[in-house]
Coordinates of C-alpha atoms and ligand atoms in Angstrom, one line a residue:
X28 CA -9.7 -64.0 58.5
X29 CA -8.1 -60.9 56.7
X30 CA -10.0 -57.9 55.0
X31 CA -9.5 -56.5 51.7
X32 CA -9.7 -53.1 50.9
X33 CA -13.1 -52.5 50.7
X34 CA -13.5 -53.8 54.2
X35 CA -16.1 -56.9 52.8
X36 CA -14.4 -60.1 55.0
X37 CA -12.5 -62.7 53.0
X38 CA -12.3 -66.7 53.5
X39 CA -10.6 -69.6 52.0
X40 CA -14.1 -71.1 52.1
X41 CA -17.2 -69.9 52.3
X42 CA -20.4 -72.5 52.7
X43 CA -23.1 -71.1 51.8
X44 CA -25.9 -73.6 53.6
X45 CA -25.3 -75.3 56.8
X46 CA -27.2 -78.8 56.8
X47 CA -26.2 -81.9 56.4
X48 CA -23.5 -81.9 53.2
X49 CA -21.7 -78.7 54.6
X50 CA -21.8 -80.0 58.3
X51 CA -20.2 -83.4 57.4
X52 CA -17.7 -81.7 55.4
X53 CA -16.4 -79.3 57.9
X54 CA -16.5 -81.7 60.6
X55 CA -14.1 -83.8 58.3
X56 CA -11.8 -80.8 57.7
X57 CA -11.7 -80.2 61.8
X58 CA -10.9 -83.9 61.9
X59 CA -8.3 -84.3 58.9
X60 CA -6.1 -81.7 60.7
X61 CA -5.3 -80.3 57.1
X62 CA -7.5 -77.3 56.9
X63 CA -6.7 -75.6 60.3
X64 CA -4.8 -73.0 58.0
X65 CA -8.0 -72.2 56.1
X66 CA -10.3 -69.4 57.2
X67 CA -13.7 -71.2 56.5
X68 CA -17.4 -69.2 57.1
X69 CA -20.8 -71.2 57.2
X70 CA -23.7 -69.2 56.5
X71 CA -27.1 -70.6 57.4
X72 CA -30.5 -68.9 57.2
X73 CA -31.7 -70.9 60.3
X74 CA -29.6 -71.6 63.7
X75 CA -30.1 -75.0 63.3
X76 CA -31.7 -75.8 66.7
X77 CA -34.4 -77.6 66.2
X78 CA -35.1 -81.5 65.4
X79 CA -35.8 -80.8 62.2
X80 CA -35.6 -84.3 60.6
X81 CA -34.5 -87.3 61.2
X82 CA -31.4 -89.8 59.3
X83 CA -31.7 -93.3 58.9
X84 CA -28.6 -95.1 56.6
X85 CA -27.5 -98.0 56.5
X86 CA -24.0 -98.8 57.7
X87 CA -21.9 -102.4 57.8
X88 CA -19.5 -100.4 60.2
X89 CA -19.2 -97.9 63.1
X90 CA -18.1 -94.6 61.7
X91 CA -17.1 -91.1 63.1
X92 CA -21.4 -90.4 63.4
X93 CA -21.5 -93.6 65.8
X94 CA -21.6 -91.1 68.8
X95 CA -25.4 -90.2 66.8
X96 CA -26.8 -92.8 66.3
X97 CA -29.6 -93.1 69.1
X98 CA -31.0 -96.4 67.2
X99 CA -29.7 -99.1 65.5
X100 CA -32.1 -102.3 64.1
X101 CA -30.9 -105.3 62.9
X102 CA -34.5 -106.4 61.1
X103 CA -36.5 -105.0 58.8
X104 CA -40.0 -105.5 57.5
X105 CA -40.8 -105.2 54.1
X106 CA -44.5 -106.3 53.5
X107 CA -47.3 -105.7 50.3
X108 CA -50.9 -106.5 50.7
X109 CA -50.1 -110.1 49.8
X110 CA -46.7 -111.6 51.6
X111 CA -44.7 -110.3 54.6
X112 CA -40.8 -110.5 55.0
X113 CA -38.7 -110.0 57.5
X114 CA -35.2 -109.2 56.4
X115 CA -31.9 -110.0 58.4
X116 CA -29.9 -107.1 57.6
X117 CA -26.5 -107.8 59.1
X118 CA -23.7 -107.5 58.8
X119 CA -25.4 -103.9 57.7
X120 CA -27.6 -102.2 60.9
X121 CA -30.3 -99.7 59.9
X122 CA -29.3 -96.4 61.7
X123 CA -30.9 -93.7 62.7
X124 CA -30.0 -89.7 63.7
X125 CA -32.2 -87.1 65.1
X126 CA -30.9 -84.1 63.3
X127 CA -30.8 -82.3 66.6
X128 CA -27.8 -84.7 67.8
X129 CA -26.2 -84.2 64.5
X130 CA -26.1 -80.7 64.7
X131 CA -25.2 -80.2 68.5
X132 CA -22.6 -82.6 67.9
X133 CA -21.2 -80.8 64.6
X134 CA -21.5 -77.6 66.6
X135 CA -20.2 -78.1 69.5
X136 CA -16.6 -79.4 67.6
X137 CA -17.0 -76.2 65.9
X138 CA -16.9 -74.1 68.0
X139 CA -13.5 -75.0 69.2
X140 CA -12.0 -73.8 66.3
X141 CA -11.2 -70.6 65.5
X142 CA -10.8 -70.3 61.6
X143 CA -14.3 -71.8 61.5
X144 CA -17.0 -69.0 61.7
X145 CA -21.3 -69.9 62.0
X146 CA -23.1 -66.7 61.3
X147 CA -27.1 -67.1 61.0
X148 CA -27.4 -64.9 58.0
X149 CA -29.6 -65.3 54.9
X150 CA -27.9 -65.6 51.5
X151 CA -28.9 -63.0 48.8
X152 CA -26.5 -63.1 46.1
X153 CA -23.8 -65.5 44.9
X154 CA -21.2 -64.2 42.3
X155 CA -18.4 -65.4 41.1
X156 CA -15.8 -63.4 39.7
X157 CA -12.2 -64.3 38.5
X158 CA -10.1 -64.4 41.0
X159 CA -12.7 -65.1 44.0
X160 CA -16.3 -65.6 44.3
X161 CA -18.6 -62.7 46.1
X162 CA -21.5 -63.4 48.7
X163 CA -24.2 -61.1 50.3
X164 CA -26.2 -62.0 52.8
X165 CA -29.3 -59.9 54.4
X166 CA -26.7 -58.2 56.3
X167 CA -23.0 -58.3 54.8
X168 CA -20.8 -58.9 52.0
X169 CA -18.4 -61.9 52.0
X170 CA -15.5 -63.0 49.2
X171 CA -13.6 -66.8 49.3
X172 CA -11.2 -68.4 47.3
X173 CA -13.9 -71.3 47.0
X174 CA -17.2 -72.0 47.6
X175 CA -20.1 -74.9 48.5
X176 CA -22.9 -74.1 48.2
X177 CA -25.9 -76.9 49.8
X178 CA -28.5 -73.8 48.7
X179 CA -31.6 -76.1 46.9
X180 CA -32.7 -74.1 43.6
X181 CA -35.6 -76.0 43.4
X182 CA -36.4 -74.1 39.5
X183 CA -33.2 -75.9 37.8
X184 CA -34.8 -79.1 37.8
X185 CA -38.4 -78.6 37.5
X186 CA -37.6 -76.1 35.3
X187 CA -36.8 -79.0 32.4
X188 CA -38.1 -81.6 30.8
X189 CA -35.1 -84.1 29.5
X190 CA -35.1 -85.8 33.3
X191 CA -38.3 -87.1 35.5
X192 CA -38.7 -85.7 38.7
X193 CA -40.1 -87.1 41.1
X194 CA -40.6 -86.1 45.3
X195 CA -39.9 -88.2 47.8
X196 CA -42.9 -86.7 50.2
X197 CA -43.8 -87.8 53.4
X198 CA -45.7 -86.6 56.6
X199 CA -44.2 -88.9 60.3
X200 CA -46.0 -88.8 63.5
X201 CA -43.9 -89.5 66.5
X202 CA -46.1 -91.5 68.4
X203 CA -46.5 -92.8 72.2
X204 CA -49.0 -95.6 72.7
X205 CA -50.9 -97.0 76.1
X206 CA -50.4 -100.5 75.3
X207 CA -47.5 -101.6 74.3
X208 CA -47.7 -102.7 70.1
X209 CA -44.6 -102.3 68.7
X210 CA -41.1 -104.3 68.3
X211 CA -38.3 -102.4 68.6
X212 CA -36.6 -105.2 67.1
X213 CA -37.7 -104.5 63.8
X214 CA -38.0 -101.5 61.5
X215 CA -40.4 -101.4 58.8
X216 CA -38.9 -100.6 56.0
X217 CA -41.7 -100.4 53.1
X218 CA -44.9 -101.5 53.8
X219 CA -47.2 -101.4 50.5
X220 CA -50.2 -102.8 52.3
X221 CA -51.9 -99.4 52.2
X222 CA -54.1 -97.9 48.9
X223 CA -52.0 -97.5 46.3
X224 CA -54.6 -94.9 44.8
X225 CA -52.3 -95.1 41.1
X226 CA -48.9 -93.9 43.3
X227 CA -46.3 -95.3 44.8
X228 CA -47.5 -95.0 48.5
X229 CA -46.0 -96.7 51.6
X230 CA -46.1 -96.5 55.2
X231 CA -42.0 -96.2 56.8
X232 CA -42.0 -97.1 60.7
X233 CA -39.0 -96.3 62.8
X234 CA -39.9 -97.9 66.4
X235 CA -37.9 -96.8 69.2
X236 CA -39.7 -99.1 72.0
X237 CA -42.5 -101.1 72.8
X238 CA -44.8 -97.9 72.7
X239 CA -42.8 -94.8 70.8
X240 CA -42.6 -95.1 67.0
X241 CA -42.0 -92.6 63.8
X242 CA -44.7 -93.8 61.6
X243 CA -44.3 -92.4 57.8
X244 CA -46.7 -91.7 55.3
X245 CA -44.5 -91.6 52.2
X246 CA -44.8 -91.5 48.5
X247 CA -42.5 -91.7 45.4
X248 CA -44.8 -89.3 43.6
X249 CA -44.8 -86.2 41.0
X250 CA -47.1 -84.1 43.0
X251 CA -47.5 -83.2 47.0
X252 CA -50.7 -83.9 48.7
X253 CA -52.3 -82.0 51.6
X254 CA -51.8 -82.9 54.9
X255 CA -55.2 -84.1 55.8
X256 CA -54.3 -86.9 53.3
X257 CA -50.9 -87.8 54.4
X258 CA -52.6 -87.1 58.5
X259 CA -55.6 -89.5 57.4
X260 CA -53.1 -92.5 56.1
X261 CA -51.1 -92.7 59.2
X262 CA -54.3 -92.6 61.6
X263 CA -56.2 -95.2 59.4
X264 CA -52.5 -97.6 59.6
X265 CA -52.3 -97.2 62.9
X266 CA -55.7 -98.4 63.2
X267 CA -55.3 -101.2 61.1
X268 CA -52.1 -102.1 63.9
X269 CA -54.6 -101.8 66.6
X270 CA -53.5 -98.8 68.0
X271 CA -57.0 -96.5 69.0
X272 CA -55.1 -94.6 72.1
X273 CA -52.2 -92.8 71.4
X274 CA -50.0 -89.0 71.8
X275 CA -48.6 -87.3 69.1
X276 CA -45.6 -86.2 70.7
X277 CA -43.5 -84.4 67.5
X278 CA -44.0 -84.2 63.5
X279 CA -41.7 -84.1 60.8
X280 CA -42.7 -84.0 57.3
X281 CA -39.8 -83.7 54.1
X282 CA -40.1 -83.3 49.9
X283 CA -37.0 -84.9 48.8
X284 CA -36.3 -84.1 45.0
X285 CA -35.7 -87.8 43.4
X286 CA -34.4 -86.9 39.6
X287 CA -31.8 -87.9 37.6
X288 CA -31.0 -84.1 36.4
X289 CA -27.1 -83.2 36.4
X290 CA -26.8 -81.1 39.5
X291 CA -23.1 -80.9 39.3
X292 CA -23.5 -79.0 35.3
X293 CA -23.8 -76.0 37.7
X294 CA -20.4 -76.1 39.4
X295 CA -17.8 -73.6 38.5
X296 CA -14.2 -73.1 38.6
X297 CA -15.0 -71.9 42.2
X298 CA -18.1 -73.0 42.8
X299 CA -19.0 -76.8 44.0
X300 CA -22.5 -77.6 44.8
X301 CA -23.3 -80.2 47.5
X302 CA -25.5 -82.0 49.0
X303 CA -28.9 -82.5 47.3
X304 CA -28.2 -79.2 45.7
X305 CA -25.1 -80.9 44.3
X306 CA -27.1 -83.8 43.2
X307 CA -25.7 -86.3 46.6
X308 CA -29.4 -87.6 46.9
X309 CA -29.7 -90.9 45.3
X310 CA -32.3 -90.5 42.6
X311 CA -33.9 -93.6 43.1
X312 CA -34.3 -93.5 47.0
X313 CA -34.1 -89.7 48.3
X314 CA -31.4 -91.1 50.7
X315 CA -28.9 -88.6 50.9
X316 CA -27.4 -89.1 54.2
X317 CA -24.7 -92.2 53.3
X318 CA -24.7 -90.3 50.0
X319 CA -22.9 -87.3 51.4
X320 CA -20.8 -89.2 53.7
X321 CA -18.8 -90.6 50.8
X322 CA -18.9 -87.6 48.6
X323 CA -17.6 -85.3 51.7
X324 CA -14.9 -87.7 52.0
X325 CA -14.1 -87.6 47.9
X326 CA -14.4 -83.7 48.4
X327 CA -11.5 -83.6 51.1
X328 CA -9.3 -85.8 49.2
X329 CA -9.6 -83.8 46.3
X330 CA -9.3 -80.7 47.7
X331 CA -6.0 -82.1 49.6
X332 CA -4.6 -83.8 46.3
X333 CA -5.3 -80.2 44.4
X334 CA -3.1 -78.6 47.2
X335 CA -0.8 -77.2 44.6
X336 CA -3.6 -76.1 41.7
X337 CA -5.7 -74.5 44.6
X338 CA -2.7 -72.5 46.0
X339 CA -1.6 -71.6 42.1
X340 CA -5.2 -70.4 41.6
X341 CA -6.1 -73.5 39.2
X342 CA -8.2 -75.8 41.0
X343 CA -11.3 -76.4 39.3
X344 CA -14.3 -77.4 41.1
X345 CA -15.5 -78.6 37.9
X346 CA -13.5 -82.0 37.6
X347 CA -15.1 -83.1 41.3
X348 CA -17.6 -85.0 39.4
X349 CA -17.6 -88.4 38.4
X350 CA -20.7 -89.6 36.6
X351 CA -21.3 -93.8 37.3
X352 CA -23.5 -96.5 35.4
X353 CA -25.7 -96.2 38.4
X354 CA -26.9 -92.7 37.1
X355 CA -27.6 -95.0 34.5
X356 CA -29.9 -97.3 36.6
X357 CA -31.8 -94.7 38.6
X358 CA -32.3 -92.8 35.5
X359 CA -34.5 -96.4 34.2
X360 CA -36.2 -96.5 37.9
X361 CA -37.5 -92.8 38.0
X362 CA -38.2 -93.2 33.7
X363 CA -40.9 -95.8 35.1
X364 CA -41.9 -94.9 38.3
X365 CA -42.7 -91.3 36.3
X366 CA -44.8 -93.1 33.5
X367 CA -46.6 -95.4 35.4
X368 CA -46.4 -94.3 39.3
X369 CA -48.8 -96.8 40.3
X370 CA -46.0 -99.6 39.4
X371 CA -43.8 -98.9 42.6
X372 CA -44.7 -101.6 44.8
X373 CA -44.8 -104.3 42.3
X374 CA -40.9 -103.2 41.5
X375 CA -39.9 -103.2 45.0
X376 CA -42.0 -106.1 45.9
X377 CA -40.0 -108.6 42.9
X378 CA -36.7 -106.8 44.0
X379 CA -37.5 -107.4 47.9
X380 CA -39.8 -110.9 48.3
X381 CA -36.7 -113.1 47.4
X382 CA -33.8 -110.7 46.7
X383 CA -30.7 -110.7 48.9
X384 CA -30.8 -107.7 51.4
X385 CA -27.1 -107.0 51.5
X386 CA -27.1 -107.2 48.0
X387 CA -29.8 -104.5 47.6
X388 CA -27.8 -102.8 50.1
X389 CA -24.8 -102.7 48.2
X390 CA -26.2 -102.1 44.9
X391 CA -27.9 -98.9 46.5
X392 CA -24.8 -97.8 47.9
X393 CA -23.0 -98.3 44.4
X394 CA -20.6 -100.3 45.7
X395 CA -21.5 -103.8 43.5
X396 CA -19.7 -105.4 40.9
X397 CA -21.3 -105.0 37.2
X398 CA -22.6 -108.8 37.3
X399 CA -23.9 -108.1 41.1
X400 CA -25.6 -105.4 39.3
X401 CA -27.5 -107.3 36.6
X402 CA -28.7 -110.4 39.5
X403 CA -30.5 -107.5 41.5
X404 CA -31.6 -106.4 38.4
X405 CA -32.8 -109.8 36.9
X406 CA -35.1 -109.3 40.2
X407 CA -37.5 -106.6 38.8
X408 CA -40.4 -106.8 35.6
X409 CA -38.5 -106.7 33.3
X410 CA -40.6 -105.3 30.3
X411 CA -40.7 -102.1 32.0
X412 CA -37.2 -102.3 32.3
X413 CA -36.1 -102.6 28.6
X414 CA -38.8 -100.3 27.6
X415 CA -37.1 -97.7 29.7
X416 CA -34.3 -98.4 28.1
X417 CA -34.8 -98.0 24.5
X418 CA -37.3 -94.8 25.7
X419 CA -33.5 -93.4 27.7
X420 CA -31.1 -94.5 24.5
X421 CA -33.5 -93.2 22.1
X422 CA -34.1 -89.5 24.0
X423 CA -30.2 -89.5 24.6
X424 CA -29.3 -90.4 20.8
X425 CA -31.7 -87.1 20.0
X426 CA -30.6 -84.5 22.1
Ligands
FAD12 C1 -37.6 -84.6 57.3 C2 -36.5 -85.2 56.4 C3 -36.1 -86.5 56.7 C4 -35.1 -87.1 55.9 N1 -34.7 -88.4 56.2 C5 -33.7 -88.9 55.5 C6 -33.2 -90.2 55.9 O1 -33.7 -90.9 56.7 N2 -32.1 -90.7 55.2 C7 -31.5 -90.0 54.2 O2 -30.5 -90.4 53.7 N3 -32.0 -88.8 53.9 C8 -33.0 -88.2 54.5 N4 -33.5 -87.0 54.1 C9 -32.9 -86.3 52.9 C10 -31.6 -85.6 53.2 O3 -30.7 -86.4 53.9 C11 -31.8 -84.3 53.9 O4 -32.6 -83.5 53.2 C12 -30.4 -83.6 54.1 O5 -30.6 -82.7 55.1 C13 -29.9 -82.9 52.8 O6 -28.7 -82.3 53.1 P1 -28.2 -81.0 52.4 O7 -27.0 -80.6 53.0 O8 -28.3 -81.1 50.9 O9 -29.4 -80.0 52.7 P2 -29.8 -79.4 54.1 O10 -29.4 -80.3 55.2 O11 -31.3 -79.1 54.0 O12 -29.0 -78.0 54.2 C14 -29.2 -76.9 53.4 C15 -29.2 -75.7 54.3 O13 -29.3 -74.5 53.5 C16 -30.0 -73.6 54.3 N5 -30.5 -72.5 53.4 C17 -31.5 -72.6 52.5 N6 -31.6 -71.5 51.9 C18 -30.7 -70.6 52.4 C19 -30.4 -69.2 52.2 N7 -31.0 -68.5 51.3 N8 -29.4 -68.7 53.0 C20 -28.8 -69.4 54.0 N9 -29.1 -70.7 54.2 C21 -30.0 -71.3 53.4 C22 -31.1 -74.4 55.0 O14 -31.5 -73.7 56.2 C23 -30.3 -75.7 55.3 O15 -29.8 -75.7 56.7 C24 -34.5 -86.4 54.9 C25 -35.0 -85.1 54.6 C26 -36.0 -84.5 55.4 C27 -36.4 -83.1 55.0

């Protein structure tokens, strides 16, 4: 760390935001070896202490968060109110995090590193100038080279109209039961058996053993409900399971932003958003966490192949980017969803009821072949489909 003249501290990097996008790409940079040069700051508003969510990806192999993962499931449930599948998932295993073990872990790594500083600060003010970009915080002033910022403006994309957006909402109880009702076995992944009530409402339930679960209220919806709703779902489902005695023993409840609008229009020279902020959350899911592990990969190869431009002063964080046909897709998923909300399960249902798993799996990941693409997509109406697609090429063609 050096000062400048006017005593405000100075970094290579600067993260402004400390969750998951920032915290998987320091970790990486401790781990690559070729950043221990770099004087690197992380400035979170919260200490990041708490459980504060949980991650569930799915993965074909172990990877450097293996030492996380508290659960792994082989099975998955996907049901409606008329059939019931169970899905063999492997070679992929559905994962799962408590934040909590993702942050101590991250942390603790940290913290053996000197040119990486953690200060629990709120950011005020991000400016960038020329030749660096300029930080306050409630209670100092910071300049960097660089910046990543994982800082959610929630205004730049509800603030438009060109691109739906949809929330992923969802209240969880953690629950502990007397008798023992669930199978560990076996996640459920969607189950569209409850009220539909014109949405696109499912129950999500993450069971841990024979009597501890995370069961999920969740929607795909425009607007957020109150929690007595989300609350009376989950007690009425866990009814319908036979469960009458039972603990709540923690909550989590999450708005993910589901929206094909161009995050990354915002990055500058010097300034690279990541993270949902960056637009890392797949539109069409709200899954962010396999999302940001490859994209914090892509950000430490870039900035090690832009050695030279970044110590010549002409990297430019805006050529990170890379837009994909699968933009493309979720862009015809969320155009639907948004139109005609009520249409979610029967979408999932055709693409789930006789559609490969690992082939859904890949395609979400974006890692299928263009004719892979088209048999998943064969699987869904398709009316709605090629309406969407005229409505997209048309809007497109006028703006
Ligand atoms: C409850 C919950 C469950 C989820 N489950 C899954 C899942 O199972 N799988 C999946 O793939 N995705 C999941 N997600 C979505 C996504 O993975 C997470 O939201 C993820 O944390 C997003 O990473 P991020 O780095 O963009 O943002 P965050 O992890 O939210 O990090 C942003 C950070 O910025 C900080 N911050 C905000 N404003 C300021 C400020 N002014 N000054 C300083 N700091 C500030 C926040 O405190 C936060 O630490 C879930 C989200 C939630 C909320």
């Amino acid at each position: 760390m050096r000062m400048n003249s006017s005593q405000i501290k100075h970094f290579d990097y600067i993260f402004t935001g400390t969750g998951l996008a920032a915290l998987m790409s320091v970790y990486k940079m401790i781990l690559s070896e070729k950043f221990s040069d770099k004087s690197i700051l992380i400035l979170d508003q919260d200490s990041k202490k708490t459980n504060d969510r949980t991650w569930c990806f799915w993965e074909k192999e172990d990877s450097i968060w293996n030492p996380v993962i508290s659960k792994k499931w082989d099975l998955a449930l996907f049901a409606n109110e008329d059939f019931k599948r169970d899905l063999t998932l492997k070679p992929y295993s559905y994962n799962k995090i408590n934040g909590i073990d993702f942050y101590n872990f991250v942390f603790t790594t940290i913290s053996k590193h000197s040119n990486i500083i953690f200060l629990n600060e709120k950011v005020t003010d991000i400016n960038e100038l020329e030749t660096h970009v300029f930080v306050g915080t409630e209670e100092n002033r910071y300049t960097c080279n660089y910046l990543f910022n994982s800082i959610y403006t929630k205004a730049f994309a509800e603030n438009q109209a060109k691109y739906p957006v949809l929330q992923q909402h969802f209240v969880g109880w953690f629950v502990k039961t007397k008798v023992e009702v669930f199978n560990p076995d076996e996640v459920t992944f969607m189950d569209f058996s409850v009220e539909q009530k014109g949405n696109t409402r499912f129950m999500y339930v993450l069971p841990t053993s024979t009597t501890e679960a995370l069961v999920e209220y969740t929607l795909f919806s425009e607007k957020l409900l109150s929690l007595i709703e989300y609350e009376n779902e989950i007690q009425v489902y866990l009814e319908k399971l036979g469960i009458n005695k039972f603990e709540i023993t923690e909550k989590e409840q999450g708005s993910i932003p589901m929206t094909c609008y161009p995050f990354w229009k915002k990055n500058t020279k010097r300034v690279l958003n990541i993270g949902t902020a960056g637009g890392w959350t797949k539109a069409s899911t709200g899954y962010t966490f396999k999302n940001s592990d490859k994209k914090s990969s892509e950000l430490l190869q870039f900035l090690q192949n832009d050695w030279f431009a970044e110590n010549a002063g002409s990297l430019n964080m805006k050529t990170f980017h890379e837009k994909s046909r699968f933009w493309f897709y979720d862009l015809l998923l969320l155009d639907i969803l948004y139109r005609h909300n009520e249409s979610g399960s029967a979408i999932f249902s055709s693409l789930f009821q006789k559609g490969n798993p690992q082939l859904i799996f890949k395609f979400l990941d974006e890692e299928t072949t263009f004719l892979e693409d088209v048999k998943v997509i064969l699987k869904c109406p398709k009316l709605p489909f090629i309406k969407a697609l005229f409505r997209v090429i048309f809007l497109s063609n006028k703006s």
